[in-house]
Short mmCIF file of C-alpha atoms and ligand atoms in Angstrom, two decimals:
data_model
loop_
_atom_site.label_atom_id
_atom_site.label_comp_id
_atom_site.label_asym_id
_atom_site.label_seq_id
_atom_site.Cartn_x
_atom_site.Cartn_y
_atom_site.Cartn_z
CA ILE A 31 146.21 18.78 84.89
CA VAL A 32 148.65 19.01 87.41
CA HIS A 33 146.86 15.88 88.95
CA ASP A 34 147.29 13.51 85.82
CA PHE A 35 150.69 14.67 85.57
CA ARG A 36 151.08 13.44 89.17
CA ASN A 37 149.65 9.84 88.39
CA ILE A 38 151.71 9.65 85.02
CA LEU A 39 155.12 10.32 87.62
CA THR A 40 153.23 7.82 90.03
CA SER A 41 153.08 5.05 87.27
CA ILE A 42 156.79 5.46 85.99
CA ILE A 43 157.93 5.44 89.38
CA GLY A 44 155.68 2.56 90.42
CA GLN A 45 156.46 0.38 87.39
CA ALA A 46 160.20 1.07 87.49
CA GLU A 47 160.18 -0.19 91.22
CA ILE A 48 158.31 -3.23 90.65
CA LEU A 49 160.80 -3.90 87.88
CA GLN A 50 163.43 -3.47 89.71
CA MET A 51 162.25 -6.23 92.55
CA GLU A 52 162.03 -8.46 89.73
CA THR A 53 165.01 -8.36 88.06
CA GLU A 54 168.61 -9.26 89.61
CA ASN A 55 170.40 -8.17 86.74
CA GLU A 56 172.69 -4.66 88.73
CA ARG A 57 172.47 -2.76 85.68
CA ILE A 58 169.18 -3.01 84.60
CA ARG A 59 168.54 -2.32 88.63
CA SER A 60 170.90 0.84 88.73
CA GLU A 61 169.40 2.01 85.03
CA LEU A 62 165.92 1.43 86.79
CA GLN A 63 167.29 3.47 89.53
CA ALA A 64 168.01 6.72 87.48
CA ILE A 65 164.45 6.56 85.77
CA ILE A 66 162.89 6.42 89.77
CA GLU A 67 164.98 9.47 90.48
CA SER A 68 164.33 11.34 87.33
CA GLY A 69 160.40 10.35 88.18
CA GLU A 70 161.33 11.67 91.48
CA ARG A 71 162.74 15.02 90.14
CA GLY A 72 159.67 15.52 88.05
CA ALA A 73 157.65 15.18 91.09
CA THR A 74 159.64 18.24 92.69
CA ILE A 75 159.32 20.02 89.31
CA VAL A 76 155.86 19.84 89.27
CA SER A 77 155.25 20.86 92.85
CA HIS A 78 157.48 23.70 92.17
CA LEU A 79 155.28 24.60 89.24
CA LEU A 80 152.46 24.47 91.68
CA ALA A 81 154.21 26.88 94.11
CA LEU A 82 154.98 29.16 91.54
CA ALA A 83 151.04 28.97 90.10
CA LYS A 84 150.43 30.07 94.07
CA LYS A 85 152.76 32.88 94.12
CA VAL A 86 154.64 31.18 96.76
CA GLU A 87 157.47 32.56 97.41
CA GLN A 88 160.95 30.39 97.04
CA THR A 89 163.69 30.61 98.92
CA LYS A 90 167.35 29.67 98.03
CA SER A 91 168.33 26.98 100.57
CA GLN A 92 172.27 25.88 102.07
CA ARG A 93 173.40 22.54 100.14
CA LEU A 94 173.36 19.36 102.31
CA ALA A 95 174.88 15.97 102.13
CA PRO A 96 173.39 14.58 99.35
CA GLN A 97 171.44 11.78 100.75
CA HIS A 98 169.15 13.99 103.43
CA GLN A 99 169.22 17.40 101.30
CA ALA A 100 166.64 15.76 98.98
CA VAL A 101 164.32 14.20 101.59
CA LEU A 102 164.59 17.42 103.88
CA GLU A 103 164.14 20.00 100.88
CA ARG A 104 161.17 17.92 99.45
CA LEU A 105 159.28 17.97 102.78
CA ILE A 106 160.00 21.89 103.35
CA GLY A 107 158.98 22.38 99.18
CA LEU A 108 155.37 20.65 100.04
CA VAL A 109 155.39 22.70 103.14
CA ARG A 110 156.00 25.89 101.73
CA PHE A 111 153.30 25.69 99.21
CA GLN A 112 150.66 25.44 101.68
CA LEU A 113 151.72 28.80 102.76
CA PRO A 114 150.01 32.00 101.91
CA PRO A 115 152.06 34.29 99.85
CA GLN A 116 151.94 36.75 102.15
CA ILE A 117 154.05 34.41 104.69
CA ARG A 118 157.50 34.43 104.30
CA LEU A 119 159.21 30.85 105.31
CA ARG A 120 163.21 30.76 105.31
CA HIS A 121 164.55 27.68 105.98
CA VAL A 122 168.30 26.57 107.20
CA ILE A 123 169.20 23.14 107.17
CA GLU A 124 172.61 22.31 108.46
CA GLU A 125 175.11 19.85 106.50
CA HIS A 126 176.15 16.78 107.91
CA LEU A 127 173.25 16.15 110.24
CA PRO A 128 173.53 13.16 112.70
CA ALA A 129 171.51 9.71 112.19
CA VAL A 130 168.07 9.45 114.18
CA GLU A 131 165.48 7.37 113.91
CA LEU A 132 162.53 9.53 112.73
CA ASN A 133 161.13 8.08 109.24
CA VAL A 134 160.23 10.46 106.50
CA VAL A 135 156.36 10.26 107.38
CA GLU A 136 157.03 11.32 111.04
CA MET A 137 159.28 14.06 109.79
CA GLU A 138 156.66 15.52 107.46
CA GLN A 139 154.12 15.49 110.19
CA ILE A 140 156.20 17.46 112.42
CA LEU A 141 157.07 20.04 109.69
CA LEU A 142 153.74 20.04 108.78
CA ASN A 143 152.16 20.68 111.90
CA LEU A 144 154.67 23.27 113.31
CA VAL A 145 154.76 25.42 110.31
CA SER A 146 150.72 25.26 109.76
CA ASN A 147 150.71 26.27 113.49
CA ALA A 148 152.90 29.32 113.09
CA ALA A 149 151.20 30.43 109.81
CA HIS A 150 147.54 30.24 111.67
CA ALA A 151 149.42 32.29 114.16
CA ILE A 152 150.22 35.50 111.94
CA GLU A 153 147.63 38.04 110.78
CA GLY A 154 148.87 39.15 107.52
CA ASP A 155 152.21 39.53 106.85
CA GLY A 156 154.73 37.53 108.62
CA GLU A 157 157.86 34.80 108.96
CA ILE A 158 158.64 31.75 109.92
CA ASP A 159 162.18 30.42 110.19
CA LEU A 160 162.71 27.07 110.17
CA TYR A 161 166.34 25.67 111.44
CA ILE A 162 166.85 21.92 111.05
CA ARG A 163 171.04 21.22 112.84
CA THR A 164 172.92 19.59 115.50
CA GLU A 165 172.97 20.92 118.56
CA GLN A 166 174.68 19.43 121.69
CA GLY A 167 172.82 19.05 124.82
CA ALA A 168 173.83 19.57 128.42
CA ASP A 169 174.31 15.57 128.91
CA GLY A 170 177.02 15.57 125.66
CA GLN A 171 174.50 13.69 123.41
CA SER A 172 173.91 15.11 120.24
CA TYR A 173 170.84 16.15 118.92
CA LEU A 174 168.92 16.52 115.79
CA THR A 175 167.33 20.26 116.51
CA ILE A 176 164.17 21.14 114.33
CA ARG A 177 163.09 24.82 115.50
CA VAL A 178 160.00 26.92 113.59
CA ARG A 179 160.10 30.65 115.02
CA ASP A 180 157.33 32.66 113.81
CA THR A 181 156.37 36.50 114.11
CA GLY A 182 152.81 35.34 115.13
CA LYS A 183 150.36 36.53 118.15
CA GLY A 184 151.99 34.53 120.82
CA ILE A 185 150.47 32.08 122.83
CA PRO A 186 149.03 33.47 126.59
CA GLU A 187 151.48 32.28 129.30
CA ASP A 188 148.82 30.35 130.83
CA GLN A 189 147.81 28.23 127.91
CA LEU A 190 151.47 27.22 127.05
CA ASN A 191 151.28 24.14 129.45
CA GLN A 192 147.49 23.59 127.63
CA VAL A 193 148.78 23.30 123.87
CA THR A 194 149.93 20.12 123.55
CA ARG A 195 146.65 18.34 125.13
CA PRO A 196 144.24 16.46 122.89
CA PHE A 197 141.65 18.29 121.67
CA TRP A 198 143.04 21.55 122.82
CA THR A 199 142.28 24.28 120.35
CA SER A 200 141.82 27.97 119.96
CA ARG A 201 141.00 27.75 116.35
CA GLU A 202 137.57 25.71 117.11
CA LYS A 203 135.72 27.85 114.59
CA GLU A 204 138.42 27.91 111.91
CA GLY A 205 138.15 23.99 111.74
CA GLY A 206 141.25 23.53 114.28
CA THR A 207 141.30 20.02 115.94
CA GLY A 208 143.76 20.24 118.54
CA LEU A 209 145.36 17.24 117.68
CA GLY A 210 148.28 19.06 115.67
CA LEU A 211 150.45 19.30 118.79
CA THR A 212 149.47 16.31 120.78
CA MET A 213 150.50 14.45 117.47
CA VAL A 214 153.78 15.64 117.19
CA GLN A 215 154.47 15.31 121.19
CA ARG A 216 153.70 11.22 120.20
CA ILE A 217 156.21 11.27 117.97
CA VAL A 218 158.93 13.04 119.87
CA LYS A 219 158.32 10.96 122.86
CA ARG A 220 158.33 7.79 121.03
CA HIS A 221 161.80 8.71 119.91
CA HIS A 222 162.80 10.04 123.72
CA GLY A 223 163.22 13.53 122.54
CA GLN A 224 162.16 16.68 123.84
CA LEU A 225 159.21 19.52 122.83
CA ASP A 226 159.98 22.91 123.94
CA ILE A 227 157.68 26.09 123.53
CA ALA A 228 158.59 29.46 124.50
CA SER A 229 156.34 32.15 123.38
CA SER A 230 156.24 36.39 123.80
CA LEU A 231 152.23 37.58 123.68
CA GLY A 232 152.23 39.55 120.30
CA LYS A 233 155.66 38.64 119.36
CA GLY A 234 156.02 35.49 118.74
CA THR A 235 156.52 31.97 119.21
CA THR A 236 159.31 29.16 118.73
CA VAL A 237 159.05 25.63 119.06
CA THR A 238 162.21 23.23 119.50
CA ILE A 239 162.21 19.81 119.28
CA LYS A 240 164.88 17.59 119.92
CA ILE A 241 165.49 14.08 119.01
CA PRO A 242 168.46 12.24 120.46
CA ALA A 243 171.11 11.20 117.36
CA THR A 244 171.69 6.84 117.54
CA VAL A 245 175.10 7.57 116.17
CA GLN A 246 177.24 10.51 116.08
CA ALA A 247 177.16 13.57 113.74
CA ASP A 248 178.88 12.79 110.89
CA ASP A 249 178.05 9.33 110.23
CA ASN A 250 176.25 9.66 107.19
CA TRP A 251 172.70 9.25 107.33
CA PRO A 252 171.41 6.44 104.85
CA THR A 253 168.38 7.02 103.64
CA PHE A 254 166.71 8.89 106.39
CA GLY A 255 165.27 6.11 108.65
CA ALA A 256 165.58 3.35 106.44
CA PRO A 257 167.30 1.05 108.89
CA ALA A 258 164.38 0.93 111.35
CA LEU A 259 161.95 0.65 108.30
CA HIS A 260 163.88 -2.59 107.15
CA ALA A 261 164.00 -3.88 110.43
CA GLU A 262 160.29 -3.76 111.03
CA THR A 263 159.37 -4.44 107.22
CA HIS A 264 159.59 -8.10 108.19
CA THR A 265 157.70 -8.11 111.54
CA MET A 266 154.62 -6.60 109.40
CA LYS A 267 151.66 -9.08 109.69
CA PRO A 268 149.97 -9.37 106.08
CA ALA A 269 146.81 -7.43 106.39
CA ARG A 270 143.53 -7.47 104.19
CA ILE A 271 143.86 -3.95 102.22
CA LEU A 272 140.81 -2.92 100.05
CA LEU A 273 142.62 -0.58 97.48
CA VAL A 274 140.33 2.42 95.76
CA ASP A 275 141.13 4.55 92.82
CA ASP A 276 139.19 5.19 89.87
CA ALA A 277 142.69 5.47 87.49
CA GLU A 278 143.25 1.70 86.73
CA GLU A 279 146.87 2.34 85.40
CA VAL A 280 147.31 3.29 89.31
CA LEU A 281 145.27 1.10 90.61
CA ARG A 282 147.51 -1.63 89.33
CA ILE A 283 150.49 -0.47 90.49
CA HIS A 284 149.42 0.20 94.01
CA GLN A 285 148.12 -3.08 94.09
CA ALA A 286 151.56 -4.87 92.92
CA LEU A 287 153.37 -2.70 95.40
CA ILE A 288 150.99 -3.30 98.33
CA SER A 289 151.04 -7.01 97.25
CA ARG A 290 154.73 -7.39 97.36
CA MET A 291 154.56 -6.12 100.87
CA GLY A 292 152.78 -9.21 101.47
CA HIS A 293 149.57 -8.08 101.97
CA ALA A 294 146.01 -9.25 100.33
CA VAL A 295 144.87 -6.76 98.45
CA THR A 296 141.17 -6.24 96.77
CA PRO A 297 141.13 -3.89 94.50
CA ALA A 298 137.68 -1.62 93.74
CA THR A 299 137.33 1.27 91.13
CA ASP A 300 135.26 4.08 92.72
CA GLY A 301 133.60 4.67 96.11
CA LYS A 302 130.65 2.98 95.77
CA LYS A 303 132.29 -0.38 94.68
CA ALA A 304 134.34 0.07 97.78
CA LEU A 305 131.49 0.10 100.12
CA ASP A 306 129.80 -2.47 98.86
CA LEU A 307 132.97 -5.03 99.40
CA LEU A 308 133.31 -3.51 102.69
CA ARG A 309 129.79 -4.11 103.46
CA SER A 310 129.51 -7.79 101.96
CA SER A 311 133.04 -9.25 102.77
CA LYS A 312 132.76 -12.36 104.44
CA ALA A 313 136.22 -11.49 106.04
CA PRO A 314 137.00 -8.17 107.47
CA PHE A 315 139.33 -5.82 105.86
CA ASN A 316 142.05 -4.33 107.90
CA LEU A 317 142.77 -1.19 106.05
CA VAL A 318 141.65 0.85 103.07
CA VAL A 319 143.78 2.90 100.85
CA THR A 320 141.64 4.85 99.02
CA ASP A 321 142.83 8.01 96.19
CA TYR A 322 140.74 11.14 96.95
CA ARG A 323 139.65 11.90 93.71
CA MET A 324 137.12 10.02 91.97
CA PRO A 325 134.56 10.92 89.98
CA GLU A 326 130.53 10.54 91.65
CA LEU A 327 131.77 9.11 95.81
CA ASP A 328 135.37 10.88 96.11
CA GLY A 329 137.65 9.29 99.17
CA LEU A 330 136.14 12.08 101.47
CA GLY A 331 133.19 10.56 100.87
CA LEU A 332 133.84 7.23 100.85
CA LEU A 333 135.46 7.94 104.44
CA GLU A 334 132.52 9.61 105.80
CA GLU A 335 130.36 6.26 104.92
CA ILE A 336 132.97 4.36 106.58
CA ARG A 337 132.79 6.01 109.92
CA ARG A 338 129.46 5.81 109.95
CA SER A 339 129.67 1.86 110.51
CA MET A 340 133.34 1.25 110.95
CA PRO A 341 134.59 3.82 113.06
CA ASN A 342 137.92 2.23 113.77
CA LEU A 343 138.85 0.78 110.16
CA PRO A 344 142.22 2.46 109.25
CA VAL A 345 142.11 4.87 106.45
CA ILE A 346 144.92 5.97 104.10
CA MET A 347 144.04 8.76 101.65
CA ILE A 348 146.26 9.51 98.69
CA THR A 349 146.16 13.35 98.06
CA ALA A 350 147.71 15.82 95.84
CA TYR A 351 149.49 18.52 98.35
CA GLY A 352 147.75 21.59 99.21
CA GLU A 353 144.96 20.10 96.80
CA ASP A 354 141.69 21.12 98.54
CA GLU A 355 140.60 22.95 102.06
CA ARG A 356 137.88 19.82 102.66
CA LEU A 357 140.90 17.49 103.38
CA LYS A 358 140.96 19.15 106.89
CA LYS A 359 137.44 16.81 107.61
CA ALA A 360 139.39 13.80 106.42
CA ARG A 361 142.39 14.36 109.04
CA GLU A 362 139.26 14.74 111.55
CA LEU A 363 137.56 11.78 110.28
CA ASP A 364 141.24 9.84 111.50
CA ALA A 365 142.27 9.52 107.85
CA MET A 366 145.67 9.25 107.14
CA LEU A 367 146.84 11.23 104.46
CA LEU A 368 149.66 10.56 101.94
CA ASN A 369 150.88 12.33 99.45
CA LYS A 370 151.19 11.65 95.46
CA PRO A 371 153.78 10.59 94.12
CA VAL A 372 153.37 7.49 95.88
CA ASN A 373 156.58 4.68 95.87
CA PHE A 374 156.98 1.74 97.53
CA HIS A 375 158.69 3.15 100.90
CA ASN A 376 156.05 5.70 101.50
CA LEU A 377 153.33 3.49 100.93
CA GLU A 378 155.12 0.54 103.25
CA GLN A 379 155.72 3.26 105.75
CA ALA A 380 152.07 4.42 105.53
CA ILE A 381 150.82 1.29 105.62
CA GLN A 382 152.63 0.32 108.69
CA GLN A 383 151.74 2.93 110.56
CA ALA A 384 148.17 2.95 109.99
CA LEU A 385 148.32 -0.56 111.14
CA THR A 386 150.11 0.05 114.54
CA PRO A 387 147.23 0.60 117.50
CA ILE A 388 148.66 3.42 118.68
CA ARG A 389 146.96 5.36 116.34
CA SER A 390 143.01 4.30 117.50
CA ALA A 391 143.77 4.97 120.85
CA GLN A 392 144.11 8.46 120.23
CA LYS A 393 140.30 9.04 120.33
CA PRO A 394 138.12 9.46 123.50
N1 ATP B 275 153.31 28.88 116.92
C1 ATP B 275 152.32 29.28 117.48
N2 ATP B 275 151.72 30.36 117.82
C2 ATP B 275 150.49 30.75 118.59
N3 ATP B 275 149.38 29.68 119.06
C3 ATP B 275 150.11 28.55 118.59
C4 ATP B 275 150.93 28.40 117.85
N4 ATP B 275 151.32 26.88 117.76
C5 ATP B 275 150.15 26.37 118.60
N5 ATP B 275 149.50 27.59 119.11
C6 ATP B 275 148.12 27.14 120.12
O1 ATP B 275 148.10 26.00 120.31
C7 ATP B 275 146.55 25.25 119.97
C8 ATP B 275 146.69 24.04 119.54
O2 ATP B 275 147.87 23.34 118.62
P1 ATP B 275 147.22 21.99 117.86
O3 ATP B 275 148.37 22.20 116.52
O4 ATP B 275 147.50 20.99 118.84
O5 ATP B 275 146.26 22.38 117.20
P2 ATP B 275 145.31 23.28 116.15
O6 ATP B 275 146.32 24.19 115.12
O7 ATP B 275 144.40 24.32 116.96
O8 ATP B 275 144.46 22.61 115.16
P3 ATP B 275 144.92 21.61 113.85
O9 ATP B 275 146.52 21.42 114.60
O10 ATP B 275 144.53 20.17 114.93
O11 ATP B 275 144.61 21.99 112.91
C9 ATP B 275 146.22 26.29 119.09
O12 ATP B 275 145.15 26.07 118.63
C10 ATP B 275 146.90 27.68 119.47
O13 ATP B 275 146.20 28.18 120.15
MG1 MG B 276 148.06 22.94 114.33
#
C-alpha cells in the first residue's frame, strides 16, 4: 500500500512539474507549486507513517530556516527509519547554516553512510547524535559541520587510518562492502572539506565532516545546492537512456521529465523487454533508470543481468526507503539508488551524477 501511495504521489508531483514547465502564467505556476509542495508533504507523511509502523522513535527537532529545514529534516527522517528500534537517533540542526556547494544527493550519501556505520557499531541498545551546524576554523573560514557520534564499539587505533580505504571492511560476513566511508571521503574531497574520525575502543566513535562555506553564514541558502545544479544543467550532454517501470503512469511521467532534461528516452514496461532492448539496440545506451519493484524480473534481477555483459553501464534504481535488505546487493553491483518520490530535481541530479565518469573509476 505504501508503495502504491508513493507512486500516486510521484505521479501528482510529476504531472504538476510538467505543467509548471509548460506554462508562463505566474498565477498558474504558483498554484501548481502549491500542489507540488502538498505532494511532497504527503511523501513526508508516508515516511512518517512507515517510521511509526516500524516503531522507530521520533524526536522533536529544532526549527530551521524554512528553506533547508525541510530538506535536512526529510533526509534525517529517511535515515531514521532505517534504524532498528533499540537505537536512538537524536539530531540538532542549527538555524542559519551557511551555503555550501553540496547537493542533496551528496548530503544524503553522507548522512546515510555515517549513520549506518554508527548503527552497525552498536550492539543492542545505543545512541547516535547527529549535529549539523556552523563552526569557525582556525583559518577564520566558516564550515558547515556534520558530526555523527555513536556509543558503539569503537575502532581500534591501528585501524583508524584504514577505514576510508576502498573495500576496507570489518563487516565482511554481514555484507559490508567497505565503500561507505570511501564514498563519503570522495564527496568531502570534492568540496575541499575535511573528514576526521576520533574513536575510543568500547566507548564510541565520532566522525566529523567540515565543508567550507561558499558564502558567509546568514546568507540564505537557496534550495540546498540549487545554484551549482543549474550551472551544470546546461553543460550536461544529451544521453540515451533506457527507462524501465511496470507502472505505465509512472513510466510516462518519468519519460516526460527526462526528455525535458534533453535526453533521449526509450521506455520499457518490464525487465525482460529492457534486456531485449539493451541487447538488440544498435546505438548503445548510456544509462539505465529502472524501478526496483516489478513483477517477474525486478530491478535487481535486471541489474544482475546487465552486469554480466555490461559491467560499466551506469544504472539508477528507483526504490522506496527501508524497503528491502536485498538493496545492499544493488549497491555492490554499483547501481545508484534513488528514493521515491522522484521529482525533476532529484532525478536530474542523479542522472547527472550517474553520467559523470568518477563513479566507474571506483572499481578496480
Ligand atoms: N562509527 C563506527 N564505529 C565503529 N567502526 C566503524 C564506524 N564507522 C566505520 N567503521 C569501521 O570502518 C569500516 C569501513 O566502513 P565503511 O562504511 O567504509 O564500510 P562498511 O560499513 O564496512 O561497508 P558498507 O558501508 O559498504 O556497507 C567498517 O567496516 C568498520 O569497521
Ligand atoms: Mg558503511
